[in-house]
mmCIF file of C-alpha atoms and ligand atoms in Angstrom:
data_model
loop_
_atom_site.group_PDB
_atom_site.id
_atom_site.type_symbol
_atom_site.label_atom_id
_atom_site.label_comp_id
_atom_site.label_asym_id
_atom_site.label_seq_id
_atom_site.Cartn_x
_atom_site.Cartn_y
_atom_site.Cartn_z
ATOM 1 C CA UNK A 21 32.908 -7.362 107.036
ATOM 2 C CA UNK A 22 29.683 -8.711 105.462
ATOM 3 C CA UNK A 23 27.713 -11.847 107.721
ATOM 4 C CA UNK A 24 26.009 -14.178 105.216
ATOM 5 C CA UNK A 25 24.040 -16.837 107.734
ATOM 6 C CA UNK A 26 22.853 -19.556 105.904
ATOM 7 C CA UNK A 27 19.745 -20.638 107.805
ATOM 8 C CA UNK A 28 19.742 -24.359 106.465
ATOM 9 C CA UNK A 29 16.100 -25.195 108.290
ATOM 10 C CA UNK A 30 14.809 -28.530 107.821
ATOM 11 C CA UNK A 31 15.651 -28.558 104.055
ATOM 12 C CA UNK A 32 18.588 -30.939 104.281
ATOM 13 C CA UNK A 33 19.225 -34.497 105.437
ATOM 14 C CA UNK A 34 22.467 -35.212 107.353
ATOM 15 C CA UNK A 35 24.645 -36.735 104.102
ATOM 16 C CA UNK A 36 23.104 -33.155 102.449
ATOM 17 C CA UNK A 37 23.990 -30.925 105.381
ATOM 18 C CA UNK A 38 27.627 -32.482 105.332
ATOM 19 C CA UNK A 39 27.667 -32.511 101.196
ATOM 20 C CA UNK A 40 27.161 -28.675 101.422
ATOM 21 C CA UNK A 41 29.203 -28.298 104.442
ATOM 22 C CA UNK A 42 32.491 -29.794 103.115
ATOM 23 C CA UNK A 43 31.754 -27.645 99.788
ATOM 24 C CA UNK A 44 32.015 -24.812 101.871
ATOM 25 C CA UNK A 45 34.949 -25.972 104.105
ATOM 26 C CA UNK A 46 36.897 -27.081 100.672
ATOM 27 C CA UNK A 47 35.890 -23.191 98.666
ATOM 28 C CA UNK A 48 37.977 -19.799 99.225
ATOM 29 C CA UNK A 49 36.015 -16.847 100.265
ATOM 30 C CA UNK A 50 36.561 -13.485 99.483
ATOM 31 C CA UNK A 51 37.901 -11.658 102.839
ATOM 32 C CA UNK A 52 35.048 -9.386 103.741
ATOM 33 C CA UNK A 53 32.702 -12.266 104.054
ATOM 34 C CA UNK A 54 32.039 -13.760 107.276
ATOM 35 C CA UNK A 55 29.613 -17.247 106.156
ATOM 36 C CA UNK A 56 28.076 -18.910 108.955
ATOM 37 C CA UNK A 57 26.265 -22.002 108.559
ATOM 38 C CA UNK A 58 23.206 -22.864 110.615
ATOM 39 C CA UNK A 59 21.991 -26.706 110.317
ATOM 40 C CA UNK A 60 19.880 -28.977 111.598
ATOM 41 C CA UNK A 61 20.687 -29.952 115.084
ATOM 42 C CA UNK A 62 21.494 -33.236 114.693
ATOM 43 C CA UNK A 63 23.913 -32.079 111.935
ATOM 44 C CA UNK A 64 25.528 -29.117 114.111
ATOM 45 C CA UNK A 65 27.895 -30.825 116.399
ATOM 46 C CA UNK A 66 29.080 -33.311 113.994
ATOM 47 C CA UNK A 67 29.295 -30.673 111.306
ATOM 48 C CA UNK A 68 31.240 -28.750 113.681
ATOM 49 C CA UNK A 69 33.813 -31.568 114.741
ATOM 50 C CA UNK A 70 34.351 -32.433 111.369
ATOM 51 C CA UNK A 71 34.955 -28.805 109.138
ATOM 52 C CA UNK A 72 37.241 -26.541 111.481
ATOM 53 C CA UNK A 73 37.505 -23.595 109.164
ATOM 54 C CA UNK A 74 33.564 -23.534 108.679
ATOM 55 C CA UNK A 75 31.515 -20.985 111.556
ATOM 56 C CA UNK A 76 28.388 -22.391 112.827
ATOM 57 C CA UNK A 77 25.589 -21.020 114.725
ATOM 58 C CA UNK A 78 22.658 -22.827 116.158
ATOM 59 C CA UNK A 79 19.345 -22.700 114.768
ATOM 60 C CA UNK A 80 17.734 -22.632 118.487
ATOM 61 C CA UNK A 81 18.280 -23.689 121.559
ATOM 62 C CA UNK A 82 15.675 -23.702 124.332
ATOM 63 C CA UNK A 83 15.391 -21.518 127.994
ATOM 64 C CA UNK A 84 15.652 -24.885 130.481
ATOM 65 C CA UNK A 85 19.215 -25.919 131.235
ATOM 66 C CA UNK A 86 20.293 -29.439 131.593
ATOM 67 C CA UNK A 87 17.962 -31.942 133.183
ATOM 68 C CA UNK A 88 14.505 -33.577 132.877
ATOM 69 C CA UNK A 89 13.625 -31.810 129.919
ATOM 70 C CA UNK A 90 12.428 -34.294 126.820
ATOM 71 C CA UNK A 91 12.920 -32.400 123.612
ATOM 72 C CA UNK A 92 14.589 -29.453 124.686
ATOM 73 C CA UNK A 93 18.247 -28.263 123.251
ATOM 74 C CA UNK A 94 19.777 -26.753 126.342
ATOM 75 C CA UNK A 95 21.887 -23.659 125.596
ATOM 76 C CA UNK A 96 24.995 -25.834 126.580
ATOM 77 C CA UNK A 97 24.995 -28.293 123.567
ATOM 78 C CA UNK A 98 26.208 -25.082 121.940
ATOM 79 C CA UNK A 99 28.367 -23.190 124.196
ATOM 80 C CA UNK A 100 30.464 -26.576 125.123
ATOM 81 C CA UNK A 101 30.457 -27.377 121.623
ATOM 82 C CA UNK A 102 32.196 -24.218 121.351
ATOM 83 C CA UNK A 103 28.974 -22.862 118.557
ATOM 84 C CA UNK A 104 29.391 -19.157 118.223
ATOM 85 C CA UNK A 105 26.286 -17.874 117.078
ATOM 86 C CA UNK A 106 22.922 -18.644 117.517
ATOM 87 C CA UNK A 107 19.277 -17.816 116.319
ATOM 88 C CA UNK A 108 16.792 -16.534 118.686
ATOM 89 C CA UNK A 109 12.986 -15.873 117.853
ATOM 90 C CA UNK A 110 12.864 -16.599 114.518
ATOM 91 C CA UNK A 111 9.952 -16.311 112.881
ATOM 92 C CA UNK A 112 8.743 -20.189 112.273
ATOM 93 C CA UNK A 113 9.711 -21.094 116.073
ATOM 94 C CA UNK A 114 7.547 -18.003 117.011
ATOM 95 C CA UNK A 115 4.789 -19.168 114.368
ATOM 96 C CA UNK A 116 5.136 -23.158 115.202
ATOM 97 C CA UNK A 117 6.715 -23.027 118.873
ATOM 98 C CA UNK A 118 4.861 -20.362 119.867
ATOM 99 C CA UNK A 119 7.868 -18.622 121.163
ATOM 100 C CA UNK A 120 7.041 -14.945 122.734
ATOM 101 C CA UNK A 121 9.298 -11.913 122.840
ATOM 102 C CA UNK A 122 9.320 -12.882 126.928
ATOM 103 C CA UNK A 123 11.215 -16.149 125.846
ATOM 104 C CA UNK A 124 13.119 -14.351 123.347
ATOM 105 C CA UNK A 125 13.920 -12.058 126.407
ATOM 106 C CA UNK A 126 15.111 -14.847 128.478
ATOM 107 C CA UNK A 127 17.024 -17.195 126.233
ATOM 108 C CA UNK A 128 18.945 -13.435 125.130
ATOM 109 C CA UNK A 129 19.959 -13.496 128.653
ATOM 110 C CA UNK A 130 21.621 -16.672 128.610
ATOM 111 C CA UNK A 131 23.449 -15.878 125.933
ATOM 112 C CA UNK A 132 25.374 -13.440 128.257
ATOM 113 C CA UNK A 133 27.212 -16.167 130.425
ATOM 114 C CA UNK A 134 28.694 -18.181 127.025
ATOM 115 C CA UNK A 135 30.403 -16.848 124.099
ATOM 116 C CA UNK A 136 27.731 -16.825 121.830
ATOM 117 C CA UNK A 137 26.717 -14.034 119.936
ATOM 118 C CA UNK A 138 23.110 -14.217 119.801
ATOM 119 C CA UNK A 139 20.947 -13.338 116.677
ATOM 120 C CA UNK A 140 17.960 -11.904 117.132
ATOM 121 C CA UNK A 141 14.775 -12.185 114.317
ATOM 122 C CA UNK A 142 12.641 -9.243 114.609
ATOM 123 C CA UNK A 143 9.956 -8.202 111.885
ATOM 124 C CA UNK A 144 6.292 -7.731 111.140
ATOM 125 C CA UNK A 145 3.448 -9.195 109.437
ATOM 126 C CA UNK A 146 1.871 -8.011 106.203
ATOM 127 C CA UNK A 147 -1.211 -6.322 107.736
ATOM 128 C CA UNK A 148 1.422 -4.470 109.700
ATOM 129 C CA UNK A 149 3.174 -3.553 106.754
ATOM 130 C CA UNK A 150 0.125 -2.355 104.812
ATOM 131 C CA UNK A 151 -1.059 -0.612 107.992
ATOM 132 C CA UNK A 152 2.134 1.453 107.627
ATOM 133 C CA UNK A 153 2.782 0.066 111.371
ATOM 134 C CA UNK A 154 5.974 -1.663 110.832
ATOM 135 C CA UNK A 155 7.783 0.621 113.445
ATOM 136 C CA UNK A 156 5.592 0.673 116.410
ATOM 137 C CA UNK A 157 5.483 -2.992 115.997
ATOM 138 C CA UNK A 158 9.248 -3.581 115.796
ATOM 139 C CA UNK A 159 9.740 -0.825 118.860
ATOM 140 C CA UNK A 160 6.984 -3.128 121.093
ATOM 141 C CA UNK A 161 8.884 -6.205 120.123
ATOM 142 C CA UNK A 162 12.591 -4.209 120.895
ATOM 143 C CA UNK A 163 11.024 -3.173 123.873
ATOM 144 C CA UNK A 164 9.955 -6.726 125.095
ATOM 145 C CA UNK A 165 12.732 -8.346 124.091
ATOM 146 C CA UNK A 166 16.085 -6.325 125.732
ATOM 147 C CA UNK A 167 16.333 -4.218 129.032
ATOM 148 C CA UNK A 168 17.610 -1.018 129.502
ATOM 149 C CA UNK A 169 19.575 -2.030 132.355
ATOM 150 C CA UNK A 170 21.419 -5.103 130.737
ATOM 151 C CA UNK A 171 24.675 -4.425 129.488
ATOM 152 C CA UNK A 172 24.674 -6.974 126.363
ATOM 153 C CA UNK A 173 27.576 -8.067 124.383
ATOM 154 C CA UNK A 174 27.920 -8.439 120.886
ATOM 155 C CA UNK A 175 24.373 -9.109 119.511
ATOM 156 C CA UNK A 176 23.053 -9.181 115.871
ATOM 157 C CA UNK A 177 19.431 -7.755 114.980
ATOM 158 C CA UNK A 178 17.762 -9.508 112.118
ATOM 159 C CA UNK A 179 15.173 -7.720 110.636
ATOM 160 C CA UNK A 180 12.385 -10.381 108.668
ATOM 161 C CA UNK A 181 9.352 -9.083 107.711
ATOM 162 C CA UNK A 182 7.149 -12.269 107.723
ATOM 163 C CA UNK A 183 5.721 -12.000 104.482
ATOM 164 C CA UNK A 184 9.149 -11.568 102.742
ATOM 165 C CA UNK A 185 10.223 -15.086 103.674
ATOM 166 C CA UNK A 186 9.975 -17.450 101.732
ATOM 167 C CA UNK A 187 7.712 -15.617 99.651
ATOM 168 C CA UNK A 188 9.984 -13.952 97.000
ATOM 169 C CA UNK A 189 8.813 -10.467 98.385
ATOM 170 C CA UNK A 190 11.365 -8.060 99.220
ATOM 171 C CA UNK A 191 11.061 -4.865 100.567
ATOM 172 C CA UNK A 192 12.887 -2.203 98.578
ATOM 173 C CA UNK A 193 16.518 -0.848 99.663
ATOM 174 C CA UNK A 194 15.036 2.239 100.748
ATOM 175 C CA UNK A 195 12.472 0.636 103.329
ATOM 176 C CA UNK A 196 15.112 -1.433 104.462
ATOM 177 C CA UNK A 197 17.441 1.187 104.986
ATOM 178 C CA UNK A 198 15.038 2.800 106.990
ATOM 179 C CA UNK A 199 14.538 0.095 109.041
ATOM 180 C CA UNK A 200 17.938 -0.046 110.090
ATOM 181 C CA UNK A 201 18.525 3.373 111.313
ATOM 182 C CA UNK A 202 15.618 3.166 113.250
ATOM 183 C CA UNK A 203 16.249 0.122 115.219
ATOM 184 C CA UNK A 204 19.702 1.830 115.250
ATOM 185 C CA UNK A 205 18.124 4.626 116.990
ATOM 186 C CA UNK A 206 15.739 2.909 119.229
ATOM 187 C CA UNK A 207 18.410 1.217 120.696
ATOM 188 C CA UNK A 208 20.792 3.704 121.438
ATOM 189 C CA UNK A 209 18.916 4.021 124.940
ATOM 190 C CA UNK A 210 20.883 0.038 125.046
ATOM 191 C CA UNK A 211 23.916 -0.966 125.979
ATOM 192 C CA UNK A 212 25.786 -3.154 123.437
ATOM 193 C CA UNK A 213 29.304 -3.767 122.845
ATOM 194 C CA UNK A 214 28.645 -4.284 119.130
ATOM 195 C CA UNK A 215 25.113 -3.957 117.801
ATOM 196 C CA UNK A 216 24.979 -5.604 113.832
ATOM 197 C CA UNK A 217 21.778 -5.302 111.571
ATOM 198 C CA UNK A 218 21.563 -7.681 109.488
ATOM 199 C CA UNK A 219 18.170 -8.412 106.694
ATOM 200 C CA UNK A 220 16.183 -12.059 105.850
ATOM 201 C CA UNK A 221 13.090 -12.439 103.681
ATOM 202 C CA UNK A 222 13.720 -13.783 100.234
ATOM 203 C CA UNK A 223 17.910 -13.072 99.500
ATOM 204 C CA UNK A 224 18.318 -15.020 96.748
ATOM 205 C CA UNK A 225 21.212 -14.924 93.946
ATOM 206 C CA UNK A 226 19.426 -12.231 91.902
ATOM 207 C CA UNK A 227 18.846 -10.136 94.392
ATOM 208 C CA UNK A 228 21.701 -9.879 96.069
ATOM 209 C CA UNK A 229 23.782 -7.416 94.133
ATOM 210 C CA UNK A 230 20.703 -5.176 94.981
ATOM 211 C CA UNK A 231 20.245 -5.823 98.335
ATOM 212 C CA UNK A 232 24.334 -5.402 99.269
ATOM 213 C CA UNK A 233 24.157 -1.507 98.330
ATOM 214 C CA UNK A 234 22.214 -0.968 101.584
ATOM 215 C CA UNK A 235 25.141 0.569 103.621
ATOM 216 C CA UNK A 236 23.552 0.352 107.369
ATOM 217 C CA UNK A 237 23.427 -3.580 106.709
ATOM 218 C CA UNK A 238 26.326 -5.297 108.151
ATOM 219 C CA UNK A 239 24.988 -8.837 106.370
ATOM 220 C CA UNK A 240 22.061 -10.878 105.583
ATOM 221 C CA UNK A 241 20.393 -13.846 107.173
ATOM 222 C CA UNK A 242 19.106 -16.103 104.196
ATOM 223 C CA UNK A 243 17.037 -19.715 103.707
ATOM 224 C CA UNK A 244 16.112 -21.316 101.025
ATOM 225 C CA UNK A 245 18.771 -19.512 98.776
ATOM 226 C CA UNK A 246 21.385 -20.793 100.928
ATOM 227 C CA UNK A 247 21.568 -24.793 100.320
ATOM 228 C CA UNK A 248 21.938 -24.049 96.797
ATOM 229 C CA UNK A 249 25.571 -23.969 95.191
ATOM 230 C CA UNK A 250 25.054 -21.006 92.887
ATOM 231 C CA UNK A 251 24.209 -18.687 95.985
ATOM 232 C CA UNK A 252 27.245 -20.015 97.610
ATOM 233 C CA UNK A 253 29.568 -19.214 95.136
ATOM 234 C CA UNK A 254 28.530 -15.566 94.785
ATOM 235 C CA UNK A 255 30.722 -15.034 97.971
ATOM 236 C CA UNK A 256 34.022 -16.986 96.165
ATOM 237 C CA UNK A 257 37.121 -15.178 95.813
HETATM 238 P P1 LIG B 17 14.162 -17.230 103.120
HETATM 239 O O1 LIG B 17 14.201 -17.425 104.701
HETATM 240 O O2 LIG B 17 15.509 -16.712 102.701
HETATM 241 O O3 LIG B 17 13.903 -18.610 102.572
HETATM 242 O O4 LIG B 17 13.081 -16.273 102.818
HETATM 243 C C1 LIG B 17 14.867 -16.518 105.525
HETATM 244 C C2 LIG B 17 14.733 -16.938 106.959
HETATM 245 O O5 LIG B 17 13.677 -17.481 107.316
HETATM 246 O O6 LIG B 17 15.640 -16.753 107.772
#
């Protein structure tokens, strides 16, 4: 089973977000695709209510629970909306929000008393990446972000190198590959019931094909490919 996340952003409007959303609902899959759509958050819950044979996942949701909190999503509006999945430290909210991997740490943690399978952005910038430091910086960010002594249930890793997304750069199978096994390895000191890797950065429709021989990947978290029907339709039966 392949995950394809469709990280929708800000890119669409309500009327686009449920457009898109009831294409997807109305279109057959093939069977070892798992889509899960990610919209806005004023589209999720209607979204949700209105397409039952579409998966969701939020695209945040903040550390505070209910209560005098202006602005913030509470983790709630997703579990009691019955939201399975949901992103956690992605890259813009860590760039614009100035989310930390102590946040990330925390709002992982919450995930533990709901059913939702938490996905977790991880990835370095380009200076990293030219520095050759790409794994001591995802091992310090693995290492601030889960504990040793937590006994975690299904969670999904996705690596993003920064300057892959939304820039058309892609790192090559081979890198990416690499990638995988390590954080793999790093985290076999964890405890997970299921541990998936998943990649983000650039996945677009001719790039795909490519990208699907890596074997360690169990799916792909993609952007600005995925509000565009031609990407969709790759995954049709
Ligand atoms: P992109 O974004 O596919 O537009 O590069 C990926 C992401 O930010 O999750």
């Amino acid at each position: 089973m392949k995950f394809i996340i469709f990280n929708w952003k800000s890119y669409l409007n309500f009327d686009e977000s449920n457009f898109l959303t009831k294409f997807i609902s109305k279109t057959k899959f093939k069977n070892k695709y798992n889509l899960i759509v990610a919209p806005s958050s004023l589209a999720l819950g209607f979204l949700k209510n209105k397409y039952k044979n579409v998966n969701f996942s939020g695209q945040n949701f903040d550390f505070y629970g209910k209560g005098g909190f202006t602005s913030f999503m509470p983790i709630s509006d997703l579990s009691e909306n019955n939201i399975n999945y949901a992103l956690i430290g992605h890259s813009e909210v860590r760039q614009y929000r100035k989310e930390n991997n102590s946040i990330v740490n925390l709002k992982l943690k919450l995930t533990l008393d709901t059913k939702i399978t938490p996905i977790v952005c991880l990835g370095e910038d380009l200076n990293t990446y030219k520095k050759k430091l790409t794994t001591d910086y995802l091992k310090k960010q693995i290492i601030e972000t889960f504990d040793k002594n937590t006994q975690y249930k299904e969670v999904f890793i996705a690596y993003e190198p920064l300057w892959a997304i939304g820039s058309g750069l892609v790192p090559t199978n081979d890198e990416i590959s690499k990638i995988a096994d390590f954080i793999n390895f790093f985290l076999k000191d964890y405890s997970f019931k299921k541990l998936k890797i998943l990649y983000g950065g650039s996945v677009n429709s001719e790039n795909l094909e490519q990208l699907s021989k890596i074997k360690e990947l169990d799916g792909f978290l993609v952007g600005s490919a995925s509000i565009k029907k031609s990407f969709i339709n790759k995954f049709k039966l």
